[in-house]
PDB file of C-alpha atoms in Angstrom:
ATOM      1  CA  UNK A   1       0.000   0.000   0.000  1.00 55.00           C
ATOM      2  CA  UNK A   2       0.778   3.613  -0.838  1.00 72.00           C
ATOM      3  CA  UNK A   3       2.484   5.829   2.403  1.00 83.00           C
ATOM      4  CA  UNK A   4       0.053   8.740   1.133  1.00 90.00           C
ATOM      5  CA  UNK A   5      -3.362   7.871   0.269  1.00 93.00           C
ATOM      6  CA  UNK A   6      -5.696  10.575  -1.634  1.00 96.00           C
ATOM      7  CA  UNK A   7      -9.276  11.014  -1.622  1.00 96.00           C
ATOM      8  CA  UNK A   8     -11.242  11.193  -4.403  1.00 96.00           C
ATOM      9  CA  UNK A   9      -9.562  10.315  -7.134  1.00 94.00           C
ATOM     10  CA  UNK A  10     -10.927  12.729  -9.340  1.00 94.00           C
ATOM     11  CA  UNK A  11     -13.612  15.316  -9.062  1.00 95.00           C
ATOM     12  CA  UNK A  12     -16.097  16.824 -10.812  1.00 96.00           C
ATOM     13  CA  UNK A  13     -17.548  20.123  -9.784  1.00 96.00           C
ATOM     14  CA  UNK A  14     -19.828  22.913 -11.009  1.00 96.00           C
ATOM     15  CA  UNK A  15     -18.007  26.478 -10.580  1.00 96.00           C
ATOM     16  CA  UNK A  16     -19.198  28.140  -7.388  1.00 96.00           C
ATOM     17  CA  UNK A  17     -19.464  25.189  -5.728  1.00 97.00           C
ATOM     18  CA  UNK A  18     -17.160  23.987  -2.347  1.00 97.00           C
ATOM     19  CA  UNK A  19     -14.736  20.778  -2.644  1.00 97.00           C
ATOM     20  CA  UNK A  20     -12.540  19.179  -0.009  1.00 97.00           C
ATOM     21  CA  UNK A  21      -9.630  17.056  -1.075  1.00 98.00           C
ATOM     22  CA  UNK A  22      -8.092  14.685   1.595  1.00 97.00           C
ATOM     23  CA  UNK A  23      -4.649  13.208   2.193  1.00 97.00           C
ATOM     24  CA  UNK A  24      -3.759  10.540   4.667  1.00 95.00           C
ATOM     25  CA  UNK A  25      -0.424   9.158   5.360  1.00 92.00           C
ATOM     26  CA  UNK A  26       0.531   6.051   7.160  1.00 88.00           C
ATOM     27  CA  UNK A  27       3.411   7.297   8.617  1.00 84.00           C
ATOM     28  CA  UNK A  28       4.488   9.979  10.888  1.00 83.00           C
ATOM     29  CA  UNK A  29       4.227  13.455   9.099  1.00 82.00           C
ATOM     30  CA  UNK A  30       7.138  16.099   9.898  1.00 77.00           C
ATOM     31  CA  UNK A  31       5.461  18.215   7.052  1.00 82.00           C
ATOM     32  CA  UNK A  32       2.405  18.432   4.482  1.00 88.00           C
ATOM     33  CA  UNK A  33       2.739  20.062   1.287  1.00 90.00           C
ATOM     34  CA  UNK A  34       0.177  20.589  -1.086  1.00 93.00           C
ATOM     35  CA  UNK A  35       0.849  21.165  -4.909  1.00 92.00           C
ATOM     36  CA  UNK A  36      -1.149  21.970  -8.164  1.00 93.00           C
ATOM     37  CA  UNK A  37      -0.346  20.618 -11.563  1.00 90.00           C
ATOM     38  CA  UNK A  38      -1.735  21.178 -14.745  1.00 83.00           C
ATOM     39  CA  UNK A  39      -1.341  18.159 -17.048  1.00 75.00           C
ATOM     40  CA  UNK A  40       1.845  17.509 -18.340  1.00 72.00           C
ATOM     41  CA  UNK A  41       3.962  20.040 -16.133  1.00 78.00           C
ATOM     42  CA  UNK A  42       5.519  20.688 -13.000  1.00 80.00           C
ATOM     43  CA  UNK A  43       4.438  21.154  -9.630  1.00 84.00           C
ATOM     44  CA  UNK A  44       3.630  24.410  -7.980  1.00 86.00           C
ATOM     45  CA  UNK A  45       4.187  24.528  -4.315  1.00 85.00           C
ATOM     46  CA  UNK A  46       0.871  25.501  -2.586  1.00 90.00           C
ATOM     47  CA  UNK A  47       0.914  25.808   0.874  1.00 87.00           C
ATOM     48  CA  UNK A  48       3.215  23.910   3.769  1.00 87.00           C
ATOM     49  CA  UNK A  49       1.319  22.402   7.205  1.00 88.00           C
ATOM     50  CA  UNK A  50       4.229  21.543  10.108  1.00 81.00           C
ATOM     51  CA  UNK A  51       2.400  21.687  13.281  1.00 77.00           C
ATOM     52  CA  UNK A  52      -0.446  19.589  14.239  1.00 79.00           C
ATOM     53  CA  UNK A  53      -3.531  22.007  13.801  1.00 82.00           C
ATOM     54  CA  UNK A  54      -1.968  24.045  11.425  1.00 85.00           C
ATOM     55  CA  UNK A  55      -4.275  25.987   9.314  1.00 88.00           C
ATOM     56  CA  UNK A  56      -3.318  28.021   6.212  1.00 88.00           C
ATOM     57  CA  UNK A  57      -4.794  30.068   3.039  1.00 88.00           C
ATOM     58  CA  UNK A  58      -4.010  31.040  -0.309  1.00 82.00           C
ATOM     59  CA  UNK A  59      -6.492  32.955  -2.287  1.00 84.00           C
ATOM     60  CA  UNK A  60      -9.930  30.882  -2.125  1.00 91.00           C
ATOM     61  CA  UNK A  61      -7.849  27.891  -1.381  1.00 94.00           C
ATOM     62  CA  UNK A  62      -7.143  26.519   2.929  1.00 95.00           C
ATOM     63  CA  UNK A  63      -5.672  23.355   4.066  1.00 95.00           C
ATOM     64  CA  UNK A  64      -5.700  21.803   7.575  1.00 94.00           C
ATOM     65  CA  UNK A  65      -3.220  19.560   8.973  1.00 93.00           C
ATOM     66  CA  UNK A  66      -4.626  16.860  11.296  1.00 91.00           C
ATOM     67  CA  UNK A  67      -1.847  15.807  12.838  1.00 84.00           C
ATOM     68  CA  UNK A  68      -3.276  12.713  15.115  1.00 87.00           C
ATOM     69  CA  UNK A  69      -4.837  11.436  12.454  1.00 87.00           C
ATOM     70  CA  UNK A  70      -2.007  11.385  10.128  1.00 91.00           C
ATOM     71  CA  UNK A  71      -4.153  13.991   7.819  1.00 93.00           C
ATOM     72  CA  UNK A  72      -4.791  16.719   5.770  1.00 95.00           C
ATOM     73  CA  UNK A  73      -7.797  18.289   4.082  1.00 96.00           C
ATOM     74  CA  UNK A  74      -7.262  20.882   1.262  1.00 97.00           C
ATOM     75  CA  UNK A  75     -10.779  22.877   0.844  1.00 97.00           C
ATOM     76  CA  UNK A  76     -11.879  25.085  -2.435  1.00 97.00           C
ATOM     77  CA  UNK A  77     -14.362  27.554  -1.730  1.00 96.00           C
ATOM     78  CA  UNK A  78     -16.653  29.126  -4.318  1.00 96.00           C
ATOM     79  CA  UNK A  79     -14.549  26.713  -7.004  1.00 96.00           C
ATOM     80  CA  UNK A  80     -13.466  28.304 -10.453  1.00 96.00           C
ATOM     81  CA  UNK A  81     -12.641  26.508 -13.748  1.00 94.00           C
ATOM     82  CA  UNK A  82      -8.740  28.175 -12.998  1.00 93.00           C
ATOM     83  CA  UNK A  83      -8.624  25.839  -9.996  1.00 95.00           C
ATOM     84  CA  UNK A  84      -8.915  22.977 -12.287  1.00 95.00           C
ATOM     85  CA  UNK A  85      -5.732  20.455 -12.271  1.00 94.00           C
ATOM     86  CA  UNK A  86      -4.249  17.820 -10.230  1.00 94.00           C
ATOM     87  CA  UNK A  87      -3.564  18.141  -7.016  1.00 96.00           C
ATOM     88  CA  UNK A  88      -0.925  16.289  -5.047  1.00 94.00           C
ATOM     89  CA  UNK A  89      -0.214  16.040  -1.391  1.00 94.00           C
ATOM     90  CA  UNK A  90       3.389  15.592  -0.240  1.00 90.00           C
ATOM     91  CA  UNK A  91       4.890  14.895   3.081  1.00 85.00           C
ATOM     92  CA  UNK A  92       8.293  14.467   5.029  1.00 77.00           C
ATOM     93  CA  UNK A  93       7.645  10.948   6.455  1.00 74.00           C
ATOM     94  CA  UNK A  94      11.119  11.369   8.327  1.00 65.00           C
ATOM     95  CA  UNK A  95      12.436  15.017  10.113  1.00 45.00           C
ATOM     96  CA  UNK A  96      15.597  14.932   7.520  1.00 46.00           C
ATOM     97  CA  UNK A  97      13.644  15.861   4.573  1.00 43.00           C
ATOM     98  CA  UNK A  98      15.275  12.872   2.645  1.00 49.00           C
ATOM     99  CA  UNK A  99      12.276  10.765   2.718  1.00 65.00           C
ATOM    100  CA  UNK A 100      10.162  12.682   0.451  1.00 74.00           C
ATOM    101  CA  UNK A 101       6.682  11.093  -0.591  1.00 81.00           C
ATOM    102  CA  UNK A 102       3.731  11.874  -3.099  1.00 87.00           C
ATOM    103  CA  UNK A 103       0.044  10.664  -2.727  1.00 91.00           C
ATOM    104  CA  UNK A 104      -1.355   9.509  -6.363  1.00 91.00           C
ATOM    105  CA  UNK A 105      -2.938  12.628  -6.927  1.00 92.00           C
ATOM    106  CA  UNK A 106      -6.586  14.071  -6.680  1.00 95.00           C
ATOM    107  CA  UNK A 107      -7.904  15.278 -10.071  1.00 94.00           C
ATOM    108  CA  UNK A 108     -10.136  18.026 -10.244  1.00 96.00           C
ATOM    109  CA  UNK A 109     -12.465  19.510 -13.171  1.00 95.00           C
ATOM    110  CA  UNK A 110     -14.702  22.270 -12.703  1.00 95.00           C
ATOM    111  CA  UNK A 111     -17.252  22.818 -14.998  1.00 94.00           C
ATOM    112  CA  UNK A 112     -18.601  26.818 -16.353  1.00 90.00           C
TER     113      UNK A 112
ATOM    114  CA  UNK B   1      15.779  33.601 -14.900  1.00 55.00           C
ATOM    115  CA  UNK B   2      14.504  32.390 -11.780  1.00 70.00           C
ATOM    116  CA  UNK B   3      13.204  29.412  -9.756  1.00 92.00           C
ATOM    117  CA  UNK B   4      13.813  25.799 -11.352  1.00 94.00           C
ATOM    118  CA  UNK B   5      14.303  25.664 -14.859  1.00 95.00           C
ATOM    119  CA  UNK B   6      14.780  22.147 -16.791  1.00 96.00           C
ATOM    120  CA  UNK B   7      15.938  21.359 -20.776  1.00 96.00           C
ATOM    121  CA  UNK B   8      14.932  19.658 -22.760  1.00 96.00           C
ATOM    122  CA  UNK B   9      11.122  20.612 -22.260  1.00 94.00           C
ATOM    123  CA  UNK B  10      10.271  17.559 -24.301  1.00 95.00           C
ATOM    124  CA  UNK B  11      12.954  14.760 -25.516  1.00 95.00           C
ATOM    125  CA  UNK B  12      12.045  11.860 -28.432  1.00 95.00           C
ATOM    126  CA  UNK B  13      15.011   8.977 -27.741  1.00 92.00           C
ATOM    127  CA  UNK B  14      15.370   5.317 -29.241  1.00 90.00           C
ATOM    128  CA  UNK B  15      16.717   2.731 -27.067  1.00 88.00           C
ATOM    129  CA  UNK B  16      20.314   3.045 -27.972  1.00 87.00           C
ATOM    130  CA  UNK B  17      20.527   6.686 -27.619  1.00 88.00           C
ATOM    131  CA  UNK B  18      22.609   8.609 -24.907  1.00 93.00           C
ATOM    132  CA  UNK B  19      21.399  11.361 -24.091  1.00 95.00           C
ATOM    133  CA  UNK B  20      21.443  13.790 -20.920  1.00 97.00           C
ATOM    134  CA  UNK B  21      18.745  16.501 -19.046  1.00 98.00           C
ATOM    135  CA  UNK B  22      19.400  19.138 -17.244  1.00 98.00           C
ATOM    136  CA  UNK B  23      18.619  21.284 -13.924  1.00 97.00           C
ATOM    137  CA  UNK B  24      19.355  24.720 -12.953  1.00 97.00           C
ATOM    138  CA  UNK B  25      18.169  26.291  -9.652  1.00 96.00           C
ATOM    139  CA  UNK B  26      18.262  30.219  -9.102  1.00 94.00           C
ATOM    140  CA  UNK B  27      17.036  29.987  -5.516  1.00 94.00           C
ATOM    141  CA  UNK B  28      20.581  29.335  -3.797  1.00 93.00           C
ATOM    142  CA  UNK B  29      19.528  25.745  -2.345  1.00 92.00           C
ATOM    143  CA  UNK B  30      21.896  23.160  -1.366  1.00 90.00           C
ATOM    144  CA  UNK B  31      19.619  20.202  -2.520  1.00 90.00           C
ATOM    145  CA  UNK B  32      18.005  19.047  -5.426  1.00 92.00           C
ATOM    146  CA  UNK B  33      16.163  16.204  -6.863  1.00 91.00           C
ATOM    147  CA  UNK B  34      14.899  13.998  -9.877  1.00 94.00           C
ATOM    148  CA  UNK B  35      11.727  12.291  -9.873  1.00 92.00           C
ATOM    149  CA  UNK B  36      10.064   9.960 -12.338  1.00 92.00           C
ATOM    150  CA  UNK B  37       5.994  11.117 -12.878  1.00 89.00           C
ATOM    151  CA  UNK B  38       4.716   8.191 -15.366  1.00 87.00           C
ATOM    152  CA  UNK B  39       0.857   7.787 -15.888  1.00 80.00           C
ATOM    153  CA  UNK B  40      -1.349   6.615 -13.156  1.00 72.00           C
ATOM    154  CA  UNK B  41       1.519   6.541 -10.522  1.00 77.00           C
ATOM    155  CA  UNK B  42       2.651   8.529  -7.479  1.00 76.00           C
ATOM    156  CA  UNK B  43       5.529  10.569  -8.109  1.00 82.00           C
ATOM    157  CA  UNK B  44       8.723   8.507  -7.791  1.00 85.00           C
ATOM    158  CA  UNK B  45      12.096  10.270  -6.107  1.00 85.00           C
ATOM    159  CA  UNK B  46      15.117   8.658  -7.966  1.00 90.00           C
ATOM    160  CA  UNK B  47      18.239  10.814  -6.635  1.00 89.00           C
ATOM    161  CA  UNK B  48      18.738  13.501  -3.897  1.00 87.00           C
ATOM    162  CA  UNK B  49      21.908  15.265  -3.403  1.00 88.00           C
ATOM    163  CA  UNK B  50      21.838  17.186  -0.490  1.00 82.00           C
ATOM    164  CA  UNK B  51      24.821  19.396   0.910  1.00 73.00           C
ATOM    165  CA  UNK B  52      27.182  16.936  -1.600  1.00 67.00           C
ATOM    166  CA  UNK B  53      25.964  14.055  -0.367  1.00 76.00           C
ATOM    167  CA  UNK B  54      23.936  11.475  -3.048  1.00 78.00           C
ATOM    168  CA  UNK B  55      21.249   9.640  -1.294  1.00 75.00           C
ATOM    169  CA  UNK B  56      19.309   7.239  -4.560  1.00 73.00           C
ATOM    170  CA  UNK B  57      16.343   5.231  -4.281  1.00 73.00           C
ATOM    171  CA  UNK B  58      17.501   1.341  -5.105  1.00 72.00           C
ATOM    172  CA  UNK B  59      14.590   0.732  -7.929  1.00 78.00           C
ATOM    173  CA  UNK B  60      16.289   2.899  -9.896  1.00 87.00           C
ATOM    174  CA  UNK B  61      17.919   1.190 -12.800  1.00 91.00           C
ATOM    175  CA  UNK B  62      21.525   2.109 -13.666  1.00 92.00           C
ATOM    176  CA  UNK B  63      20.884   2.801 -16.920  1.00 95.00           C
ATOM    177  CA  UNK B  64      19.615   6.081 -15.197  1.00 96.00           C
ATOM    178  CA  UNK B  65      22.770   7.968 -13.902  1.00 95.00           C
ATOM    179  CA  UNK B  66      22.817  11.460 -12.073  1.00 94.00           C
ATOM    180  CA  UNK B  67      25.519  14.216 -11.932  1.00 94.00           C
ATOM    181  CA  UNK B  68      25.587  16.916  -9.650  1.00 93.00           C
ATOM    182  CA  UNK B  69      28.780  18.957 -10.455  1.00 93.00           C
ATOM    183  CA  UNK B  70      27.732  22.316  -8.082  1.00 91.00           C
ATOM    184  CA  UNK B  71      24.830  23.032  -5.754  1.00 90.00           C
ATOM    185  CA  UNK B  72      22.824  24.734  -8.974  1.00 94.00           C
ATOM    186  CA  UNK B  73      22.781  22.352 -11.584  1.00 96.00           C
ATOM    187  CA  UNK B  74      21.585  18.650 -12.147  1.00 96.00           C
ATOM    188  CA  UNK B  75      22.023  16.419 -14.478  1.00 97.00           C
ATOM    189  CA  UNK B  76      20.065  13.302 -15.307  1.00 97.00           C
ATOM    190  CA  UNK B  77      22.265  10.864 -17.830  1.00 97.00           C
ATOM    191  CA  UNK B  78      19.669   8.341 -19.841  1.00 96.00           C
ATOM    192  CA  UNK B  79      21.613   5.531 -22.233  1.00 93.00           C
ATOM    193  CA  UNK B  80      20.253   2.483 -23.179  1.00 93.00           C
ATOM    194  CA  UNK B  81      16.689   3.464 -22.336  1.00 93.00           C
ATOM    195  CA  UNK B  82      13.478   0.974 -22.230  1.00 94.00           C
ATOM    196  CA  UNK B  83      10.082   2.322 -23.701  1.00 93.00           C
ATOM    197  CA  UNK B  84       8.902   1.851 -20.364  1.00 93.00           C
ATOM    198  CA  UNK B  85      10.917   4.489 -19.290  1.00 95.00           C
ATOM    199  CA  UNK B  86       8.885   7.396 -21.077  1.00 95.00           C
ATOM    200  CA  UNK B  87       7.510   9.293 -18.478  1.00 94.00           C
ATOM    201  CA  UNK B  88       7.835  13.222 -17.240  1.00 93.00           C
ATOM    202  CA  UNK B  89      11.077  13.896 -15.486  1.00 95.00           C
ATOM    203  CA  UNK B  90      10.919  16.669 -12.760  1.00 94.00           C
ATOM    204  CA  UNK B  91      13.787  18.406 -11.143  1.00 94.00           C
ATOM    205  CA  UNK B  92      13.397  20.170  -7.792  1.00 92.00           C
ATOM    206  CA  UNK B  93      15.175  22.142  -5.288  1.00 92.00           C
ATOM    207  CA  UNK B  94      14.822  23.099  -1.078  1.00 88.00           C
ATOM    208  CA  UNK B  95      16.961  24.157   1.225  1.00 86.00           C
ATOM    209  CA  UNK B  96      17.728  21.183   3.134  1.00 75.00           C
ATOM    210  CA  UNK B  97      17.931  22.067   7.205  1.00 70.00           C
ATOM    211  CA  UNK B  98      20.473  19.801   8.816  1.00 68.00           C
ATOM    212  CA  UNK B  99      18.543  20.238  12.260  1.00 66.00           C
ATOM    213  CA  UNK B 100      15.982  18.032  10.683  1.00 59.00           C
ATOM    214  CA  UNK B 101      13.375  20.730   9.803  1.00 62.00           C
ATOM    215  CA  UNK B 102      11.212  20.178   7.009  1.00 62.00           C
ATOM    216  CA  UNK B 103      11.730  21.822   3.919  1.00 72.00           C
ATOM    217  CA  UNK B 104       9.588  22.824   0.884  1.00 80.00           C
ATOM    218  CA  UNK B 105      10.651  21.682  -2.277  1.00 85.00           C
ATOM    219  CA  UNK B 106      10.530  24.185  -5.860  1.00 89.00           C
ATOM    220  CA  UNK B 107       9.735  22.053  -8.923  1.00 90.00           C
ATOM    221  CA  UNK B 108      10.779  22.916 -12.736  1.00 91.00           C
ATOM    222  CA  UNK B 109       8.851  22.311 -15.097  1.00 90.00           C
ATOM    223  CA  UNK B 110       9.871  18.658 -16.229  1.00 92.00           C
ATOM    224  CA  UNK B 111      10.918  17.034 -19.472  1.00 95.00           C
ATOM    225  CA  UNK B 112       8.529  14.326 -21.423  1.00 94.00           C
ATOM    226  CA  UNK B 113      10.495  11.889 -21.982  1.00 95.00           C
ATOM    227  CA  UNK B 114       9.541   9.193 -25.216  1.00 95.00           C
ATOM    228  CA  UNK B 115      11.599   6.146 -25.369  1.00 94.00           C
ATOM    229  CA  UNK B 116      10.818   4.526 -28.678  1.00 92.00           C
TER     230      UNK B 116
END
């Protein structure tokens, strides 16, 4: 099994609606990062989560780290067809930042 | 030019070909990566060099071989490539704390990689 699961798999949403992406490790997280990518190229760094509680926001987007649960939600609010892509979760699974690990990925469409 | 920039952007190969890709990093980190994105998989890491050292993940096969000749460029060296192989290649760069701290990693853009 996969250290980083993802849930869903993919998405569908109408724009204006409110989506929450989930990420759930099975090892100790030292650090969640969340990244966007359109198909075909690279990653662009969202947000970080360290601390257990953590909550952070860019633009329309805010992710939560869960840290006794080994999780993370990602939330969209008021959902645009720009926010469209793939998004990944990624996570430190040791405190050296060697260990590096990517879910499978969460692909969203939002439909105009 | 800034962040993480990678060429090729896209790369055709046949099996016997050598042939090489390359990293550059304009944020002053002293690590940097190569992963392997193919098609309904996570995101593999294949190398790390971190402050000099080379840590590699043992799936890789050796027909993939790195080269990290300063802390701003990468280089991934492909010869004797499978088709399976074709996937997107992505570079990235952090600043790796020794303390332990987690670090954020920049991504370039990658290079699609066909191995006919």
């Amino acid at each position: 099994s996969q250290e980083l699961e993802q849930s869903p798999q993919s998405l569908i949403v109408q724009e204006g609606k409110n989506l929450t992406i989930n990420c759930t490790s099975s090892k100790t997280l030292y650090g969640l990062y969340w990244y966007k990518q359109k198909y075909g190229e690279g990653l662009i760094f969202l947000m970080m989560l360290q601390k257990g509680g953590e909550e952070k926001s860019h633009e329309k987007i805010t992710a939560k780290l869960d840290e006794k649960k080994q999780q993370s939600s990602l939330h969209i609010t008021a959902s645009q067809p720009s926010h469209a892509g793939i998004y990944l979760c990624g996570a430190d699974i040791r405190n050296y930042g060697q260990n590096f690990v990517f879910g499978p990925g969460t692909r969203l469409s939002v439909l105009p | 030019e800034t962040g993480v920039t990678q060429t090729p952007r896209h790369l055709v190969m046949g099996m016997t070909n050598k042939k090489s890709l390359k990293c550059e990093q304009h944020l002053g980190h002293n690590a940097m990566y190569w992963y392997k994105q193919s098609a309904k998989k996570p995101l593999e890491l294949m190398f790390v060099y971190s402050l000099e050292e080379r840590v590699e993940n043992n799936s890789v096969p050796s027909r993939f071989s790195p080269e990290c000749p300063n802390s701003s460029h990468l280089f991934l060296h492909l010869h004797t490539l499978q088709p399976e192989d074709s996937a997107l290649y992505l570079c990235a760069s952090s600043q790796h704390d020794p303390s332990g701290g987690a670090s954020t990693q920049y991504f370039g853009p990658g290079t699609r990689l066909t191995v006919l």
